[in-house]
């Protein structure tokens, strides 16, 4: 044991986030007291963030396969086949804890991390999305966090040069102490040039690439695996600092040496930095790894083995290169001005050995570091069912027009233009459907193929009924992609929950995973990558269960996709799907009646699939001129959004007799879409839908400058737009709370 | 037409520029690495594309403006050769001394990406002959530092010599007010050199060359360059 290293005491073990029984497991595994650096390594590998120890058991139940899935969960990102020899590589990941502590850097490095996951696999990133959840608007920190997170995401993605094309921003008091920043990246690779983390061959050089190692982000993953107490601010040193310029250079250099055939295995240094990347490469390839830390490029002098192994400095990669191509690879990195250093080699010992100043600091069994991580079947209790709220029992608004204006001007449903105008969403010149619609659509290269993508979850549904909420999150992503005309292919999930050691929180997790699995199976929409973020809890109060879903779909010809905007005057408006007027957990109930209550709308997966497949076929046949899915706020909000996007009004008739008008207009029944088509084609379109057993009715006609909802006073589309566009800029420019 | 597209570390819209040059101008393009000393033989047009050269960590364009290749670009411009700088490219041209003025932080202190109307101030240049004079076009902006600033003397000279290429305006062509997205002096979105052969502009015509991507108003600039080459 080296001098000046702290003695391993129960207190030190606890500080490393390891429970006494976990420490006992370490002692049994290695048969001696670990060194200080080894303790740090166990803490990095066995924390929740890296080991998925509370979630693994349940994640195994998710469907991850389909004929088009090339790589499911377990690699840096998921990979699906999109034809023509191309693959789409994508993943979503959270940077929640760091973004709360330091919003600009936390969010920026979240984007950087997920981009690295994608290009590590040989893909060039073509789009970014995100899903953000902030505390109540009136909370003192919210404005500061929104401002910093949005600037941080833009600051990184804009500089890196990838369009940020979609996302979701919501507010709720349950995120006051734990915001969510989930970033998704999508890239394109050739199917026969995908790179993995598995090292092969004994005695091969292990090469360190990218930026230098500093003392930032030490214990970042451990911090992300604990609940916040009142001291969140003091954790700032655990937040990494991003450098998008270096990342852009790293991208270009990595893709260049991959194209030259230099790379055998590659792994980015993300959570737990050098430790987890080196262990993963070796363990996956059934090889040992020996590192000499004296060779690691450092930003500051005097770094210890402990600090170097746990640093989460950004924009770094580890690779195993073909020995005969080493010089060629080094020249590429020199051209891009990046560090390149051979820092170790693969061995046949299955040991993870780390040396510093000639002294062995770490000597651990490499496979057990990952494989023997604790696995918990944590106790879980299902969420008690919430009562079903009958539409008749919900009070009607003063006028439906007022209720609509209130909804589209509410924090969750207002226009997020203030956010996405800070993201370069047009770079690369392939953005066909821009932010603000159902799903974004980008063309792949010069086309005509394209990808549709979106991020979704309705956390208040998940809180009330985790299983239905999990289903709904998947169904909504599937529906959003369908509404553009694209075929949903696969999804990535980012499961954000509170403290899994509480049985009711674990119950939410298990319920949501169950619902996600059911919907993914029914919709042929497998999970190919994902991330779990637990312990989103501050001083005992957890977030709403938020299993974010990032969906990706494919369309053969982007010119066939449609947007949400009304296109022409006098077109028929068709409502597809069943409307029962479900108001439990609706935005209407929350925003207009002030009640967050009831059971959420059930998701009928058979109807979902049937309705969606029929709608997509109509769009691709050129029979729909616009399409929008119905979600938060129901029919009236969807109509308003189509009207605002098209700067054109509509006249809509009353709902069915017996259904209260506000339930018709604001109910959130699932599996529904609005379509427009030329008036003279409406009959034929309805007949076509009826023949497939898809419920659909003609509910109105486009045209004029106002939205006329069933006989009430019409609302000018320009008034809708000012309510919709006004809230966020007004909120952000208001004086910060004292 | 032969176009040399410069590449500095951190630029990221070089592909967008090359696509427009190839598809609209019919140009043959070559990427030229910043460390080179010479432009390819026969270069008609030098394009400095957008992005974040050197991360914009010093002043935007400050490091790139002093790169090796910029000596060759200055010589090319001095011979009357055409130079186009877009976004970070405009900033680089200002820093290199090829254009006057400087691009400051947007007045709202935020990065702005949105569609933007521009008024084409004159149509007798190599860059705008495909537009009508005073035509209003719609392209996009995507920048954090596009607030054009110059001393009064420079501004007077630019205005007096007709060297303002584009101004921010609304859809009716009215300049000023909210139509000025970044606080630029005199609503300036682009300026010419004294010889009218160097143009720097913040907006991105290269991203608006196809109807499916939201518009084709950017094509005029690339068609103009092709016309200018034919006339030469």
PDB file of C-alpha atoms in Angstrom, chain A residues 9-183:
ATOM      1  CA  UNK A   9     -12.419   2.406   6.886  1.00  0.00           C
ATOM      2  CA  UNK A  10     -16.172   1.750   7.017  1.00  0.00           C
ATOM      3  CA  UNK A  11     -16.675   5.518   6.753  1.00  0.00           C
ATOM      4  CA  UNK A  12     -14.547   5.707   3.597  1.00  0.00           C
ATOM      5  CA  UNK A  13     -16.430   2.757   2.116  1.00  0.00           C
ATOM      6  CA  UNK A  14     -19.731   4.506   2.845  1.00  0.00           C
ATOM      7  CA  UNK A  15     -18.447   7.725   1.275  1.00  0.00           C
ATOM      8  CA  UNK A  16     -17.886   5.718  -1.884  1.00  0.00           C
ATOM      9  CA  UNK A  17     -21.569   4.830  -1.988  1.00  0.00           C
ATOM     10  CA  UNK A  18     -20.903   1.161  -1.188  1.00  0.00           C
ATOM     11  CA  UNK A  19     -23.154  -0.614   1.305  1.00  0.00           C
ATOM     12  CA  UNK A  20     -21.555  -2.880   3.957  1.00  0.00           C
ATOM     13  CA  UNK A  21     -22.795  -6.019   2.208  1.00  0.00           C
ATOM     14  CA  UNK A  22     -21.406  -4.751  -1.087  1.00  0.00           C
ATOM     15  CA  UNK A  23     -18.046  -4.179   0.579  1.00  0.00           C
ATOM     16  CA  UNK A  24     -18.195  -7.705   2.001  1.00  0.00           C
ATOM     17  CA  UNK A  25     -18.738  -8.908  -1.552  1.00  0.00           C
ATOM     18  CA  UNK A  26     -15.571  -7.079  -2.633  1.00  0.00           C
ATOM     19  CA  UNK A  27     -13.540  -8.677   0.158  1.00  0.00           C
ATOM     20  CA  UNK A  28     -14.834 -12.121  -0.787  1.00  0.00           C
ATOM     21  CA  UNK A  29     -14.072 -11.489  -4.451  1.00  0.00           C
ATOM     22  CA  UNK A  30     -10.458 -10.384  -4.064  1.00  0.00           C
ATOM     23  CA  UNK A  31      -9.568 -12.024  -0.757  1.00  0.00           C
ATOM     24  CA  UNK A  32      -7.910  -8.914   0.698  1.00  0.00           C
ATOM     25  CA  UNK A  33      -8.530  -5.305   1.569  1.00  0.00           C
ATOM     26  CA  UNK A  34      -8.713  -3.243  -1.635  1.00  0.00           C
ATOM     27  CA  UNK A  35      -6.284  -0.397  -2.206  1.00  0.00           C
ATOM     28  CA  UNK A  36      -7.670   3.124  -2.214  1.00  0.00           C
ATOM     29  CA  UNK A  37      -7.662   3.196  -6.010  1.00  0.00           C
ATOM     30  CA  UNK A  38      -9.327  -0.213  -6.156  1.00  0.00           C
ATOM     31  CA  UNK A  39     -12.031   0.976  -3.803  1.00  0.00           C
ATOM     32  CA  UNK A  40     -12.630   3.925  -6.135  1.00  0.00           C
ATOM     33  CA  UNK A  41     -12.872   1.545  -9.074  1.00  0.00           C
ATOM     34  CA  UNK A  42     -15.416  -0.677  -7.345  1.00  0.00           C
ATOM     35  CA  UNK A  43     -17.401   2.403  -6.410  1.00  0.00           C
ATOM     36  CA  UNK A  44     -17.358   3.523 -10.046  1.00  0.00           C
ATOM     37  CA  UNK A  45     -18.294   0.130 -11.465  1.00  0.00           C
ATOM     38  CA  UNK A  46     -20.857  -0.881  -8.884  1.00  0.00           C
ATOM     39  CA  UNK A  47     -22.854   2.304  -8.537  1.00  0.00           C
ATOM     40  CA  UNK A  48     -26.389   2.353  -9.848  1.00  0.00           C
ATOM     41  CA  UNK A  49     -25.511   4.435 -12.908  1.00  0.00           C
ATOM     42  CA  UNK A  50     -22.933   1.970 -14.243  1.00  0.00           C
ATOM     43  CA  UNK A  51     -24.153  -1.370 -12.909  1.00  0.00           C
ATOM     44  CA  UNK A  52     -27.947  -1.042 -13.274  1.00  0.00           C
ATOM     45  CA  UNK A  53     -28.075  -3.110 -10.102  1.00  0.00           C
ATOM     46  CA  UNK A  54     -31.669  -2.207  -9.231  1.00  0.00           C
ATOM     47  CA  UNK A  55     -33.012  -2.222 -12.763  1.00  0.00           C
ATOM     48  CA  UNK A  56     -31.225  -5.045 -14.641  1.00  0.00           C
ATOM     49  CA  UNK A  57     -33.627  -7.734 -13.542  1.00  0.00           C
ATOM     50  CA  UNK A  58     -36.595  -5.847 -14.972  1.00  0.00           C
ATOM     51  CA  UNK A  59     -34.902  -4.497 -18.087  1.00  0.00           C
ATOM     52  CA  UNK A  60     -34.344  -8.089 -19.190  1.00  0.00           C
ATOM     53  CA  UNK A  61     -38.102  -8.405 -19.756  1.00  0.00           C
ATOM     54  CA  UNK A  62     -38.133  -5.773 -22.504  1.00  0.00           C
ATOM     55  CA  UNK A  63     -38.366  -6.792 -26.173  1.00  0.00           C
ATOM     56  CA  UNK A  64     -35.109  -5.922 -27.906  1.00  0.00           C
ATOM     57  CA  UNK A  65     -35.199  -7.899 -31.117  1.00  0.00           C
ATOM     58  CA  UNK A  66     -36.664  -7.541 -34.585  1.00  0.00           C
ATOM     59  CA  UNK A  67     -35.391  -8.538 -38.005  1.00  0.00           C
ATOM     60  CA  UNK A  68     -34.142  -4.978 -38.518  1.00  0.00           C
ATOM     61  CA  UNK A  69     -32.291  -4.742 -35.191  1.00  0.00           C
ATOM     62  CA  UNK A  70     -28.528  -5.065 -35.706  1.00  0.00           C
ATOM     63  CA  UNK A  71     -27.487  -4.254 -32.151  1.00  0.00           C
ATOM     64  CA  UNK A  72     -29.711  -4.081 -29.096  1.00  0.00           C
ATOM     65  CA  UNK A  73     -28.896  -2.788 -25.596  1.00  0.00           C
ATOM     66  CA  UNK A  74     -25.421  -3.427 -24.178  1.00  0.00           C
ATOM     67  CA  UNK A  75     -23.268  -1.459 -26.577  1.00  0.00           C
ATOM     68  CA  UNK A  76     -22.643   2.269 -26.725  1.00  0.00           C
ATOM     69  CA  UNK A  77     -25.834   2.732 -28.745  1.00  0.00           C
ATOM     70  CA  UNK A  78     -28.506   0.689 -30.510  1.00  0.00           C
ATOM     71  CA  UNK A  79     -28.236  -0.036 -34.242  1.00  0.00           C
ATOM     72  CA  UNK A  80     -31.025  -0.713 -36.734  1.00  0.00           C
ATOM     73  CA  UNK A  81     -30.911  -1.560 -40.410  1.00  0.00           C
ATOM     74  CA  UNK A  82     -32.498   1.107 -42.612  1.00  0.00           C
ATOM     75  CA  UNK A  83     -31.729  -0.478 -45.974  1.00  0.00           C
ATOM     76  CA  UNK A  84     -29.332   0.424 -48.784  1.00  0.00           C
ATOM     77  CA  UNK A  85     -26.435  -0.769 -46.658  1.00  0.00           C
ATOM     78  CA  UNK A  86     -27.076   1.898 -44.043  1.00  0.00           C
ATOM     79  CA  UNK A  87     -27.743   1.682 -40.338  1.00  0.00           C
ATOM     80  CA  UNK A  88     -29.219   4.128 -37.895  1.00  0.00           C
ATOM     81  CA  UNK A  89     -27.369   4.322 -34.569  1.00  0.00           C
ATOM     82  CA  UNK A  90     -29.078   6.020 -31.647  1.00  0.00           C
ATOM     83  CA  UNK A  91     -29.417   6.328 -27.921  1.00  0.00           C
ATOM     84  CA  UNK A  92     -30.780   8.596 -25.221  1.00  0.00           C
ATOM     85  CA  UNK A  93     -29.023   9.305 -21.958  1.00  0.00           C
ATOM     86  CA  UNK A  94     -29.648  11.392 -18.888  1.00  0.00           C
ATOM     87  CA  UNK A  95     -27.523  14.107 -17.357  1.00  0.00           C
ATOM     88  CA  UNK A  96     -29.991  15.023 -14.661  1.00  0.00           C
ATOM     89  CA  UNK A  97     -27.930  15.416 -11.530  1.00  0.00           C
ATOM     90  CA  UNK A  98     -25.098  17.436 -13.089  1.00  0.00           C
ATOM     91  CA  UNK A  99     -27.540  19.712 -14.920  1.00  0.00           C
ATOM     92  CA  UNK A 100     -29.252  20.628 -11.677  1.00  0.00           C
ATOM     93  CA  UNK A 101     -25.941  21.512 -10.059  1.00  0.00           C
ATOM     94  CA  UNK A 102     -24.455  23.385 -13.038  1.00  0.00           C
ATOM     95  CA  UNK A 103     -27.052  23.673 -15.833  1.00  0.00           C
ATOM     96  CA  UNK A 104     -24.888  24.955 -18.712  1.00  0.00           C
ATOM     97  CA  UNK A 105     -22.041  22.467 -18.363  1.00  0.00           C
ATOM     98  CA  UNK A 106     -24.279  19.664 -17.135  1.00  0.00           C
ATOM     99  CA  UNK A 107     -26.589  19.842 -20.131  1.00  0.00           C
ATOM    100  CA  UNK A 108     -23.777  20.489 -22.612  1.00  0.00           C
ATOM    101  CA  UNK A 109     -21.739  17.484 -21.498  1.00  0.00           C
ATOM    102  CA  UNK A 110     -24.933  15.425 -21.606  1.00  0.00           C
ATOM    103  CA  UNK A 111     -25.162  16.227 -25.305  1.00  0.00           C
ATOM    104  CA  UNK A 112     -21.443  15.583 -25.740  1.00  0.00           C
ATOM    105  CA  UNK A 113     -21.663  12.210 -24.039  1.00  0.00           C
ATOM    106  CA  UNK A 114     -24.507  10.938 -26.157  1.00  0.00           C
ATOM    107  CA  UNK A 115     -22.909  12.180 -29.386  1.00  0.00           C
ATOM    108  CA  UNK A 116     -19.760  10.279 -28.426  1.00  0.00           C
ATOM    109  CA  UNK A 117     -21.780   7.123 -27.824  1.00  0.00           C
ATOM    110  CA  UNK A 118     -23.072   7.377 -31.375  1.00  0.00           C
ATOM    111  CA  UNK A 119     -19.868   8.167 -33.224  1.00  0.00           C
ATOM    112  CA  UNK A 120     -17.915   5.622 -31.195  1.00  0.00           C
ATOM    113  CA  UNK A 121     -19.865   3.061 -33.174  1.00  0.00           C
ATOM    114  CA  UNK A 122     -18.714   4.513 -36.477  1.00  0.00           C
ATOM    115  CA  UNK A 123     -21.792   6.618 -37.160  1.00  0.00           C
ATOM    116  CA  UNK A 124     -21.817  10.256 -38.176  1.00  0.00           C
ATOM    117  CA  UNK A 125     -24.365  12.058 -35.971  1.00  0.00           C
ATOM    118  CA  UNK A 126     -27.171  13.596 -38.024  1.00  0.00           C
ATOM    119  CA  UNK A 127     -29.632  14.776 -35.376  1.00  0.00           C
ATOM    120  CA  UNK A 128     -30.067  15.467 -31.686  1.00  0.00           C
ATOM    121  CA  UNK A 129     -33.230  15.585 -29.596  1.00  0.00           C
ATOM    122  CA  UNK A 130     -33.885  16.033 -25.929  1.00  0.00           C
ATOM    123  CA  UNK A 131     -36.479  15.704 -23.235  1.00  0.00           C
ATOM    124  CA  UNK A 132     -36.403  18.270 -20.442  1.00  0.00           C
ATOM    125  CA  UNK A 133     -38.396  18.439 -17.224  1.00  0.00           C
ATOM    126  CA  UNK A 134     -38.164  21.461 -14.939  1.00  0.00           C
ATOM    127  CA  UNK A 135     -39.712  22.413 -11.615  1.00  0.00           C
ATOM    128  CA  UNK A 136     -42.769  24.601 -11.247  1.00  0.00           C
ATOM    129  CA  UNK A 137     -42.397  27.917 -13.092  1.00  0.00           C
ATOM    130  CA  UNK A 138     -42.862  29.799  -9.812  1.00  0.00           C
ATOM    131  CA  UNK A 139     -40.006  27.922  -8.135  1.00  0.00           C
ATOM    132  CA  UNK A 140     -37.069  30.244  -7.511  1.00  0.00           C
ATOM    133  CA  UNK A 141     -34.518  28.170  -9.439  1.00  0.00           C
ATOM    134  CA  UNK A 142     -36.579  27.217 -12.468  1.00  0.00           C
ATOM    135  CA  UNK A 143     -35.858  30.205 -14.689  1.00  0.00           C
ATOM    136  CA  UNK A 144     -32.130  29.920 -14.064  1.00  0.00           C
ATOM    137  CA  UNK A 145     -32.180  26.199 -14.845  1.00  0.00           C
ATOM    138  CA  UNK A 146     -34.211  26.592 -18.061  1.00  0.00           C
ATOM    139  CA  UNK A 147     -31.908  29.329 -19.243  1.00  0.00           C
ATOM    140  CA  UNK A 148     -28.726  27.419 -18.461  1.00  0.00           C
ATOM    141  CA  UNK A 149     -29.846  24.031 -19.763  1.00  0.00           C
ATOM    142  CA  UNK A 150     -31.137  25.396 -23.059  1.00  0.00           C
ATOM    143  CA  UNK A 151     -27.999  27.470 -23.596  1.00  0.00           C
ATOM    144  CA  UNK A 152     -25.859  24.464 -22.674  1.00  0.00           C
ATOM    145  CA  UNK A 153     -27.581  22.117 -25.114  1.00  0.00           C
ATOM    146  CA  UNK A 154     -27.359  24.724 -27.866  1.00  0.00           C
ATOM    147  CA  UNK A 155     -23.795  25.651 -26.989  1.00  0.00           C
ATOM    148  CA  UNK A 156     -22.625  22.090 -27.426  1.00  0.00           C
ATOM    149  CA  UNK A 157     -24.769  20.851 -30.312  1.00  0.00           C
ATOM    150  CA  UNK A 158     -24.488  24.042 -32.379  1.00  0.00           C
ATOM    151  CA  UNK A 159     -20.735  24.070 -32.169  1.00  0.00           C
ATOM    152  CA  UNK A 160     -20.415  20.346 -32.791  1.00  0.00           C
ATOM    153  CA  UNK A 161     -22.498  20.862 -35.924  1.00  0.00           C
ATOM    154  CA  UNK A 162     -25.482  18.578 -35.580  1.00  0.00           C
ATOM    155  CA  UNK A 163     -29.055  19.848 -35.862  1.00  0.00           C
ATOM    156  CA  UNK A 164     -31.165  19.646 -32.706  1.00  0.00           C
ATOM    157  CA  UNK A 165     -34.500  18.884 -34.287  1.00  0.00           C
ATOM    158  CA  UNK A 166     -36.910  17.869 -31.591  1.00  0.00           C
ATOM    159  CA  UNK A 167     -37.727  17.580 -27.948  1.00  0.00           C
ATOM    160  CA  UNK A 168     -40.151  17.991 -25.133  1.00  0.00           C
ATOM    161  CA  UNK A 169     -40.206  20.525 -22.293  1.00  0.00           C
ATOM    162  CA  UNK A 170     -42.554  20.243 -19.291  1.00  0.00           C
ATOM    163  CA  UNK A 171     -42.778  21.813 -15.858  1.00  0.00           C
ATOM    164  CA  UNK A 172     -44.005  20.347 -12.574  1.00  0.00           C
ATOM    165  CA  UNK A 173     -43.312  21.067  -8.949  1.00  0.00           C
ATOM    166  CA  UNK A 174     -42.153  17.497  -8.454  1.00  0.00           C
ATOM    167  CA  UNK A 175     -39.040  18.378 -10.476  1.00  0.00           C
ATOM    168  CA  UNK A 176     -38.218  21.369  -8.273  1.00  0.00           C
ATOM    169  CA  UNK A 177     -35.231  19.628  -6.729  1.00  0.00           C
ATOM    170  CA  UNK A 178     -34.377  17.254  -9.572  1.00  0.00           C
ATOM    171  CA  UNK A 179     -34.690  18.446 -13.137  1.00  0.00           C
ATOM    172  CA  UNK A 180     -34.407  15.991 -16.005  1.00  0.00           C
ATOM    173  CA  UNK A 181     -32.076  16.521 -18.934  1.00  0.00           C
ATOM    174  CA  UNK A 182     -32.273  13.575 -21.314  1.00  0.00           C
ATOM    175  CA  UNK A 183     -30.346  13.934 -24.551  1.00  0.00           C
TER     176      UNK A 183
END
